[in-house]
Coordinates of C-alpha atoms and ligand atoms in Angstrom, one line a residue:
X897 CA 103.5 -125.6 -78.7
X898 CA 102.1 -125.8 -82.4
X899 CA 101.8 -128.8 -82.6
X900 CA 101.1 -129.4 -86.6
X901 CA 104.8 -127.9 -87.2
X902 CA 106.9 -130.1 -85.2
X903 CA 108.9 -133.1 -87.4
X904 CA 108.6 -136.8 -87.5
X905 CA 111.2 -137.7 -85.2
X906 CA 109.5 -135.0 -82.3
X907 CA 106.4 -136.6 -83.3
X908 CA 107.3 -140.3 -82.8
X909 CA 109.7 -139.3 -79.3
X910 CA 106.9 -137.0 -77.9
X911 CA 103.1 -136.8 -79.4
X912 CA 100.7 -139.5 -77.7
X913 CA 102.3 -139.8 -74.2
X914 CA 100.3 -140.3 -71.3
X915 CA 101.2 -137.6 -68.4
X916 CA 102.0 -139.7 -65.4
X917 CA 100.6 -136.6 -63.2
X918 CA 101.2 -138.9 -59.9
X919 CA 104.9 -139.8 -59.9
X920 CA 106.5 -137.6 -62.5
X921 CA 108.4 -140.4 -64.5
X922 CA 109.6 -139.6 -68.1
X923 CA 107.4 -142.0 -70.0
X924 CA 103.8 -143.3 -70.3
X925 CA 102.2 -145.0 -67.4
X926 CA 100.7 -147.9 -68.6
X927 CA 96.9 -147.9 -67.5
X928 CA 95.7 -152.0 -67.9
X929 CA 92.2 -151.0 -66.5
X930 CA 89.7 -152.8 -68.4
X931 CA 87.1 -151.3 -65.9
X932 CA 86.4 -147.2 -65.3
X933 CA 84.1 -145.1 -63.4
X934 CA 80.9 -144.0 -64.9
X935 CA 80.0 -141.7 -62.3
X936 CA 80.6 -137.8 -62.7
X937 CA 83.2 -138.1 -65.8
X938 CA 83.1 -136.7 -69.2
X939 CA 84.1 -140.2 -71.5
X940 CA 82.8 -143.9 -70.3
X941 CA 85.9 -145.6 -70.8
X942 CA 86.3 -149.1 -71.7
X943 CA 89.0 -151.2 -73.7
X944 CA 86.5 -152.4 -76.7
X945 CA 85.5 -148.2 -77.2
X946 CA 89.0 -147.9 -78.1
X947 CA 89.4 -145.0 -75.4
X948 CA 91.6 -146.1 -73.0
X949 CA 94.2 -143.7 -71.6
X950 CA 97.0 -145.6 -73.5
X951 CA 95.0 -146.0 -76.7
X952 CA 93.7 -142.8 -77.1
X953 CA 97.3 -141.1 -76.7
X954 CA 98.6 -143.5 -78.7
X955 CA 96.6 -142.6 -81.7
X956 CA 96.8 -139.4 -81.3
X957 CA 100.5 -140.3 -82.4
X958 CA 99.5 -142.1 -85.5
X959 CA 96.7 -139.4 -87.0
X960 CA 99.6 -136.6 -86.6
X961 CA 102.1 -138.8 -88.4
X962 CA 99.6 -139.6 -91.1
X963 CA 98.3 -136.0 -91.2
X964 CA 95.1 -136.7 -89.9
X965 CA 92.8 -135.8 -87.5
X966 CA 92.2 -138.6 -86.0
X967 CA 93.1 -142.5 -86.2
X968 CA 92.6 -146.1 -84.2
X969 CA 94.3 -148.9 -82.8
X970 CA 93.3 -152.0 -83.7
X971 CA 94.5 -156.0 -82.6
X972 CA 96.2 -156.7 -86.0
X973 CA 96.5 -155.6 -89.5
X974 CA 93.6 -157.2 -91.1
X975 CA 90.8 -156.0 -87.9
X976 CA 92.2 -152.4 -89.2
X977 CA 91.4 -153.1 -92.8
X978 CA 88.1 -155.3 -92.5
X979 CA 86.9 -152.8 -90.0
X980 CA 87.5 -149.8 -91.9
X981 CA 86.0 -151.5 -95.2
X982 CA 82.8 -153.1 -93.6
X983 CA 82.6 -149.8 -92.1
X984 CA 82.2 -148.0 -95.4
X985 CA 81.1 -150.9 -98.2
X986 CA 77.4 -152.2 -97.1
X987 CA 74.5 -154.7 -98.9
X988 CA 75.0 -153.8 -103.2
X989 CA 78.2 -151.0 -102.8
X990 CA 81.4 -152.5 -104.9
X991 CA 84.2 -151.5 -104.4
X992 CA 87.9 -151.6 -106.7
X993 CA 90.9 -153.2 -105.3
X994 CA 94.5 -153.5 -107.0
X995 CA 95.2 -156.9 -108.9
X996 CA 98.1 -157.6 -106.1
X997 CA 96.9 -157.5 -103.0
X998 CA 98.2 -158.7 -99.4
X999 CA 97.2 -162.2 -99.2
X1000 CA 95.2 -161.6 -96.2
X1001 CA 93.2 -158.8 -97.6
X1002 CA 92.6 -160.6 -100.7
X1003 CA 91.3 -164.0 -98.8
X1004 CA 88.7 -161.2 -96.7
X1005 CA 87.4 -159.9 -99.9
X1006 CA 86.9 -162.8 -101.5
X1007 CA 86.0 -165.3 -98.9
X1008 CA 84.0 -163.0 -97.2
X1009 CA 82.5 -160.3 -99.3
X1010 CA 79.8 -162.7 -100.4
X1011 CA 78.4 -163.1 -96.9
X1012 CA 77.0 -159.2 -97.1
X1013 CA 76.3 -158.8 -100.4
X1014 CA 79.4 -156.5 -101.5
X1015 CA 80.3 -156.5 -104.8
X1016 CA 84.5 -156.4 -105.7
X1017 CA 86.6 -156.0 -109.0
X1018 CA 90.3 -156.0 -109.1
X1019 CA 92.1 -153.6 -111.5
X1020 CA 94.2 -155.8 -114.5
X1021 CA 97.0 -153.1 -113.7
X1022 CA 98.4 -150.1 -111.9
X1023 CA 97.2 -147.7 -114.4
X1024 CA 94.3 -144.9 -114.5
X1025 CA 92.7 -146.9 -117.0
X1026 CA 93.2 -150.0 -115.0
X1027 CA 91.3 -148.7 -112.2
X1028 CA 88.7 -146.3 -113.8
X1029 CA 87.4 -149.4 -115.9
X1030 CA 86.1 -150.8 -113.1
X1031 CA 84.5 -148.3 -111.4
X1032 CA 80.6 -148.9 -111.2
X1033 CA 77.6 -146.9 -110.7
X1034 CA 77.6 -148.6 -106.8
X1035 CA 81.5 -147.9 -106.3
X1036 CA 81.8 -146.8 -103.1
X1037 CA 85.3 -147.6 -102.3
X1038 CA 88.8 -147.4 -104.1
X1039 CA 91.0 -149.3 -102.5
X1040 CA 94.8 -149.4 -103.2
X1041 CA 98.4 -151.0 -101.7
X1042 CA 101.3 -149.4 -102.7
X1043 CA 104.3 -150.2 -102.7
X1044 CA 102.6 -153.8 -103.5
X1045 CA 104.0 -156.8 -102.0
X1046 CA 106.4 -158.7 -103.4
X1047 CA 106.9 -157.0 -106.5
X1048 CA 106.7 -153.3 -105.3
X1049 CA 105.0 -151.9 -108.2
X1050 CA 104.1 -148.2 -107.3
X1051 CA 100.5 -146.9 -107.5
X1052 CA 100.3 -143.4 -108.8
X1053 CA 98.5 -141.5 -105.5
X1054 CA 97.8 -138.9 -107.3
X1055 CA 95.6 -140.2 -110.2
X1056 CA 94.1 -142.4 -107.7
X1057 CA 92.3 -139.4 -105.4
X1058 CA 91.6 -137.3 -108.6
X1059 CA 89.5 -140.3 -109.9
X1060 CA 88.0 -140.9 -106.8
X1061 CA 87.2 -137.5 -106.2
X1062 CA 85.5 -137.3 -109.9
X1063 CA 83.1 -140.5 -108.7
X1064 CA 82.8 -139.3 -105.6
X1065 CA 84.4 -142.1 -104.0
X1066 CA 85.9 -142.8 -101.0
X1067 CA 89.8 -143.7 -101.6
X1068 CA 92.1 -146.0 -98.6
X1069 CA 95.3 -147.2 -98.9
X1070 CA 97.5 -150.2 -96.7
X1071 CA 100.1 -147.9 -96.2
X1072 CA 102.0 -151.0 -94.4
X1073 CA 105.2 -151.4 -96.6
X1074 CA 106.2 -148.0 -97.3
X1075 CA 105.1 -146.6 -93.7
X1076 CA 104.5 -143.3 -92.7
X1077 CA 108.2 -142.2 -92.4
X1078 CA 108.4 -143.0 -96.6
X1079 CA 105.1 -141.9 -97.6
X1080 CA 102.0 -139.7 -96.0
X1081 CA 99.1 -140.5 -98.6
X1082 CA 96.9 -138.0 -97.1
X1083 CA 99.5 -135.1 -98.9
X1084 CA 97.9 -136.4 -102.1
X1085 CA 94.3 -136.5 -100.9
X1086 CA 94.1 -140.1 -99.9
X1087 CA 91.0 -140.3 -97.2
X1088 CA 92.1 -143.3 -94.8
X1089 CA 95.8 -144.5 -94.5
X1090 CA 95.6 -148.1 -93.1
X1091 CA 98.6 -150.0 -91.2
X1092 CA 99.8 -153.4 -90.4
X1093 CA 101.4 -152.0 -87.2
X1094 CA 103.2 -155.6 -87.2
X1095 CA 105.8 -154.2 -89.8
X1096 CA 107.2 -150.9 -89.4
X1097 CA 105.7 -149.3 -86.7
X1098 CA 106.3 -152.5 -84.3
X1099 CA 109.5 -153.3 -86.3
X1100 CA 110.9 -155.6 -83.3
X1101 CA 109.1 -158.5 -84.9
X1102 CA 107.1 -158.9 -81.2
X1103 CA 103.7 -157.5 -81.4
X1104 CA 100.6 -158.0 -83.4
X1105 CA 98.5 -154.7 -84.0
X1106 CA 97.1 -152.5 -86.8
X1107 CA 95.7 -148.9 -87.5
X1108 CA 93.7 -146.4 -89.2
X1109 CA 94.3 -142.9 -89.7
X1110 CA 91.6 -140.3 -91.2
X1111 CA 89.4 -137.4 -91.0
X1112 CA 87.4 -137.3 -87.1
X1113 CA 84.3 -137.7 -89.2
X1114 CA 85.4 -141.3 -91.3
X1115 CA 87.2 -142.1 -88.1
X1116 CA 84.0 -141.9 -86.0
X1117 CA 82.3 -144.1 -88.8
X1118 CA 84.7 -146.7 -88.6
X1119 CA 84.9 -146.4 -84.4
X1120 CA 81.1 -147.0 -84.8
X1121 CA 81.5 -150.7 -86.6
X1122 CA 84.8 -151.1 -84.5
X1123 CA 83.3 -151.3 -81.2
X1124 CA 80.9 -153.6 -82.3
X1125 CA 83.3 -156.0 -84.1
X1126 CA 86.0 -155.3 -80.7
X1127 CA 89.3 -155.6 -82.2
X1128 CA 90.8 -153.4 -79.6
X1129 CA 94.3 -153.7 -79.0
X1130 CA 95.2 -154.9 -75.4
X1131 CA 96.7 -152.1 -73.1
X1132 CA 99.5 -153.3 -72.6
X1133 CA 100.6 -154.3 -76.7
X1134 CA 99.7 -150.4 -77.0
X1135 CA 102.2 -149.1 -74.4
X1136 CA 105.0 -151.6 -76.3
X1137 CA 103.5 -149.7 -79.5
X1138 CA 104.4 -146.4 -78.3
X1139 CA 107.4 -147.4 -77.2
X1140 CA 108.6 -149.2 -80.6
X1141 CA 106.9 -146.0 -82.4
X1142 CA 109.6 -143.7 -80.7
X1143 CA 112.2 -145.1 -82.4
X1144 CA 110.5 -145.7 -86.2
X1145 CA 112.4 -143.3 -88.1
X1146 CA 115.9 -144.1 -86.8
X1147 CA 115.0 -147.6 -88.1
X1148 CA 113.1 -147.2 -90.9
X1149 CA 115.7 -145.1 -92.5
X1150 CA 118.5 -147.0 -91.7
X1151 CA 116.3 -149.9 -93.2
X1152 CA 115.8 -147.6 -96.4
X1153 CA 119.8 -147.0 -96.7
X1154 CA 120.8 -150.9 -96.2
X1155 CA 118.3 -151.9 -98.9
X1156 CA 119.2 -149.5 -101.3
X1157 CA 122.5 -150.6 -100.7
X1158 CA 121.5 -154.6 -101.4
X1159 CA 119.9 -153.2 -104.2
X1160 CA 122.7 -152.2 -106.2
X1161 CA 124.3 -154.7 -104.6
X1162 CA 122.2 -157.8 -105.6
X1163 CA 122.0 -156.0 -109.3
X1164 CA 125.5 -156.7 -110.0
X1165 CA 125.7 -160.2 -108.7
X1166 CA 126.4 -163.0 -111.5
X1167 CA 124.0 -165.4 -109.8
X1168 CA 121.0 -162.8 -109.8
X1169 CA 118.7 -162.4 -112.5
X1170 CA 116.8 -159.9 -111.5
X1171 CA 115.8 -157.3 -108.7
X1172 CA 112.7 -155.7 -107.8
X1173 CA 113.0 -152.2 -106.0
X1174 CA 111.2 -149.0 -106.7
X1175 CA 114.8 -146.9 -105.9
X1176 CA 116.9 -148.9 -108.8
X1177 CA 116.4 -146.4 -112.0
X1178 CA 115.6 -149.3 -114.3
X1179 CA 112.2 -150.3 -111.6
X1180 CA 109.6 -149.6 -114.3
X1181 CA 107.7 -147.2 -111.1
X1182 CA 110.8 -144.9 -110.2
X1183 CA 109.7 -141.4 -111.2
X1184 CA 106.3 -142.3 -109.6
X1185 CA 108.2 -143.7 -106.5
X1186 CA 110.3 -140.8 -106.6
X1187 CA 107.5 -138.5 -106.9
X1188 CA 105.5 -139.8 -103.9
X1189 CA 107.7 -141.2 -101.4
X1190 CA 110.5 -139.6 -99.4
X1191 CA 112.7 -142.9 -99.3
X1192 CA 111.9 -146.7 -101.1
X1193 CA 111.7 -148.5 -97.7
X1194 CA 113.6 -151.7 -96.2
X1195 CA 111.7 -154.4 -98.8
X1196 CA 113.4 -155.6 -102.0
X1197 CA 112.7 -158.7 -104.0
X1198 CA 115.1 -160.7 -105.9
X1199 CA 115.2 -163.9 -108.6
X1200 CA 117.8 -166.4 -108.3
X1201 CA 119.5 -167.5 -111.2
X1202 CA 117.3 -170.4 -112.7
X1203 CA 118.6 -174.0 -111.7
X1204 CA 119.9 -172.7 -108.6
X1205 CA 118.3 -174.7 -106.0
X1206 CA 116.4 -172.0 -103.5
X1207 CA 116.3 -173.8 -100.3
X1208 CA 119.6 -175.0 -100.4
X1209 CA 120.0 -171.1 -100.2
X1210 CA 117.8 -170.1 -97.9
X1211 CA 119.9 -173.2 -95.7
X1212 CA 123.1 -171.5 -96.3
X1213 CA 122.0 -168.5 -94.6
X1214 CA 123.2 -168.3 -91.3
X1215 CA 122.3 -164.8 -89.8
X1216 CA 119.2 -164.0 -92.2
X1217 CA 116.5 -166.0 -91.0
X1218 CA 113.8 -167.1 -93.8
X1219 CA 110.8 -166.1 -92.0
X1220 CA 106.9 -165.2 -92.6
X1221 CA 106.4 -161.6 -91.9
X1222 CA 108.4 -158.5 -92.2
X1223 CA 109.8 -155.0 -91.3
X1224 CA 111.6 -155.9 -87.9
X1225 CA 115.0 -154.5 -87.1
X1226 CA 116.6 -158.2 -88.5
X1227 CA 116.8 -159.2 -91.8
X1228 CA 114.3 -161.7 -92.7
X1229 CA 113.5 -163.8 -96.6
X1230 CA 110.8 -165.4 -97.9
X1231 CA 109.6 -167.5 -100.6
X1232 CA 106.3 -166.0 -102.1
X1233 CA 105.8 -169.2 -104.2
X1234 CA 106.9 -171.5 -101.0
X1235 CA 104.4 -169.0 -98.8
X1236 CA 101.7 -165.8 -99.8
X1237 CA 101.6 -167.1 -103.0
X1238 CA 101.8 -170.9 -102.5
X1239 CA 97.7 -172.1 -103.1
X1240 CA 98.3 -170.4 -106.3
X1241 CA 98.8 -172.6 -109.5
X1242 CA 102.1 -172.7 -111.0
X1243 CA 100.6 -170.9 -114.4
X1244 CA 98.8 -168.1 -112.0
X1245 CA 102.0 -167.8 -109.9
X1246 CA 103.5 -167.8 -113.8
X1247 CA 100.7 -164.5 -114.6
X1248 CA 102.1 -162.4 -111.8
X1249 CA 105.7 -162.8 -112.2
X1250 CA 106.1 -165.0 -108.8
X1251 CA 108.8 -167.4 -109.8
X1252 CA 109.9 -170.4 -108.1
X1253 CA 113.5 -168.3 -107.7
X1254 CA 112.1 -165.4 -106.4
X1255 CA 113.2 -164.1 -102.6
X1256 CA 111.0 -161.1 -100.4
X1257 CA 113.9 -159.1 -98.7
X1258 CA 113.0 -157.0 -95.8
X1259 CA 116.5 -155.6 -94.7
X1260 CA 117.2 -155.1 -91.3
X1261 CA 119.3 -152.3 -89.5
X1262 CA 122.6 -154.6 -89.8
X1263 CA 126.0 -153.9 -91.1
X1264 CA 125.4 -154.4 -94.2
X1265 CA 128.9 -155.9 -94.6
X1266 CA 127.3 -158.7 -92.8
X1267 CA 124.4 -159.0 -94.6
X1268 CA 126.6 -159.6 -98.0
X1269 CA 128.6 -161.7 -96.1
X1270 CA 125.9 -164.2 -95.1
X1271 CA 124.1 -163.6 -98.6
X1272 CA 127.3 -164.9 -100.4
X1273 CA 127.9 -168.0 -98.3
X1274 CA 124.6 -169.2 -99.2
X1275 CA 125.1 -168.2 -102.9
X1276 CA 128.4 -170.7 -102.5
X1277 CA 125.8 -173.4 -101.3
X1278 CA 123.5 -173.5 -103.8
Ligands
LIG1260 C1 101.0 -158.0 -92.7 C2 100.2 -157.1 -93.6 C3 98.8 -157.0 -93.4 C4 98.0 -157.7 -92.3 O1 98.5 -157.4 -91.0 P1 98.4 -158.3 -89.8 O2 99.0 -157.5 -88.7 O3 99.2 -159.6 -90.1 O4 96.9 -158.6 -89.6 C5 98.1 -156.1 -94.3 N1 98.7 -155.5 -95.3 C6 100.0 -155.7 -95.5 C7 100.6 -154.9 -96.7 C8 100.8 -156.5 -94.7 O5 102.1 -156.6 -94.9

């Protein structure tokens, strides 16, 4: 079988299966051995070297749907990115980071960044000036988010790898939001694809994992800090990772329809003043989402009319549940000035467009004749 031909869905259903040789059944064993022979075998396996059975078939998985070589499981989101960035960015390197940034990303780098002597600056904008402008003599790393979270502004992938490639930089992306099923960054000559395998790839909102994806040589640099640091995923949240991985691009784009749907939707509504989504024509990124992405993902922000009263809103919802995190097969809203965005001053919050009326939409795989319906009774209540 070739395997580099086959398509997403074949991927996800089949690639990164463990044989069960002994019994014949039609899915992975799961293998919870934390402890394996070191006698007469070929790999010392152990949980923290990321080479379980059930790890390493699960990644092979991922680096095939990232077009990669190679990739790893990690325990969440953020032990994939600081992994792969410690891995890379050491004593005097800098290294350039979009101005919006995942909160948790943005809390490593600045918190921690100090504490080994790595230098950071964050791009003013999304353009190839932004970013070039800040690129130093000790860049090492350029380090982008796109779509960004909340107000999906699209990074040109493109422009980003030719500059990178010009400086001789290494490029990585948190591919989290759009996933692989709406954009493969390595196409444009991105080097490592990082996930928050808590959104889309888990999409059941039930398991806590993340991931990297790149060549076998940037992989086995990363691997190299990784075992060290032991964020290893646990065997058995892997097997439930395979398992929610089969069926990502049924839900993904069935997410991708239903948003697009509230989309046009929430665009006409009188109490709306504004919505946020890279497929609406009048989102300031849609060539450049059209361009790069296959489909503009389940996530979609909108602004309340002002005066309207947001939690007596979010209390008139009665199937969409206003919850931290996103990507899971139910529809879930947030407030980023009542959450992500809340230890920011109101004039900061003010500088990046987070109003106090704006909602983070992750759109589930519901009827989506429910999902107005539940939307309008709590537009009634507030
Ligand atoms: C959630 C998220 C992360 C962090 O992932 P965890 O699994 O929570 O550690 C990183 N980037 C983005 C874009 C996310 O949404």
């Amino acid at each position: 079988m070739k395997l580099k031909s086959l398509g997403i869905n074949t991927i996800c259903t089949h690639i990164g299966e463990v044989e069960d040789k002994q019994f014949k059944g039609a899915i992975s064993p799961l293998y919870m051995s934390s402890s394996y022979a070191y006698e007469d075998v070929e790999v010392k396996r152990y949980p923290r070297y990321f080479n379980t059975p059930n790890q390493e078939a699960l990644c092979k998985k991922i680096a095939m749907l990232e077009k990669s070589e190679a990739a790893l499981i990690f325990s969440s989101g953020m032990a994939a990115v600081s992994t792969a960035m410690l891995a890379f960015l050491h004593k005097d390197d800098h290294v350039v980071l979009p101005q919006t940034l995942y909160g948790g990303t943005y809390n490593f780098v600045v918190k921690e960044f100090h504490k080994f002597g790595i230098e950071y600056s964050f791009a003013d904008g999304f353009s190839e000036a932004d970013f070039s402008e800040k690129i130093q003599k000790n860049t090492k790393v350029l380090f982008v988010e796109t779509p960004s979270n909340p107000l999906m502004r699209i990074t040109d992938l493109e422009m980003i790898s030719k500059l990178a490639k010009q400086h001789k930089i290494l490029t990585m992306i948190d591919n989290t939001f759009a996933s692989p099923v709406n954009q493969t960054p390595a196409d444009f000559g991105i080097d490592i694809m990082i996930h928050s395998a808590t959104k889309y790839m888990g999409g059941h909102s039930d398991i806590s994992a993340g991931a990297v994806a790149a060549s076998e040589e940037n992989i086995k640099i990363i691997w190299n800090l990784a075992k060290n640091l032991g964020g290893n995923l646990s065997d058995y949240t892997v097997w439930l990772l395979e398992r929610s991985m089969k069926t990502m691009v049924l839900r993904v784009k069935a997410q991708n329809k239903n948003a697009k749907k509230m989309a046009n939707w929430l665009e006409k509504h009188p109490l709306v003043e504004k919505v946020y989504y890279p497929g609406l024509k009048n989102h300031p990124d849609y060539e450049l989402a059209k361009k790069q992405m296959s489909g503009y993902t389940g996530m979609l922000s909108f602004e309340i009319n002002e005066g309207l009263d947001v939690s007596k809103f979010l209390k008139g919802l009665k199937m969409i549940k206003p919850s931290m995190s996103l990507a899971g097969v139910e529809s879930t809203i947030l407030s980023p000035a009542k959450t992500s965005h809340s230890l920011l001053t109101p004039e900061a919050r003010k500088e990046q467009n987070i109003s106090d009326g704006l909602l983070r939409f992750s759109v589930g795989i519901e009827e989506v004749e429910d999902i107005i319906a539940d939307l309008e009774g709590a537009f009634s209540k507030c």
